[in-house]
């Protein structure tokens, strides 16, 4: 006769500094990190590190991308403003120029 004893260590309670910038979830035999928005599980699986959104140029078109903990900032050059989605910079006259070009081209929208 065999007696199988299964014990689980709650790593989330036993070890401090697990899943920094996230939430530790204890599972049988292991644990898992649920990271906060803007963070991803690092290579050790034991912590959450900031996502560098600036590595993706689509996150800040025509602007200067500045990585921040848990997010990023898209700074626009003078006379440009951030688009509503926060993913790029648009000039104040961009819409007017576009409409003028359509008129000059004889296109009617
Ligand atoms: Ca970031």
PDB file of C-alpha atoms in Angstrom, residues 6 9 21 27 30 50 53 56 61 79 105:
ATOM      1  CA  UNK A   6       0.767  16.024  -1.677  1.00  0.00           C
ATOM      2  CA  UNK A   9       3.906  25.566  -0.593  1.00  0.00           C
ATOM      3  CA  UNK A  21       4.072  45.076 -10.217  1.00  0.00           C
ATOM      4  CA  UNK A  27      -1.283  27.019  -7.827  1.00  0.00           C
ATOM      5  CA  UNK A  30       3.796  26.371  -8.669  1.00  0.00           C
ATOM      6  CA  UNK A  50       7.783  47.235 -17.510  1.00  0.00           C
ATOM      7  CA  UNK A  53       6.198  50.528 -25.570  1.00  0.00           C
ATOM      8  CA  UNK A  56       7.076  49.693 -31.250  1.00  0.00           C
ATOM      9  CA  UNK A  61       4.168  58.295 -34.785  1.00  0.00           C
ATOM     10  CA  UNK A  79       2.667  73.052 -33.264  1.00  0.00           C
ATOM     11  CA  UNK A 105      -7.665  67.800 -57.340  1.00  0.00           C
TER      12      UNK A 105
END
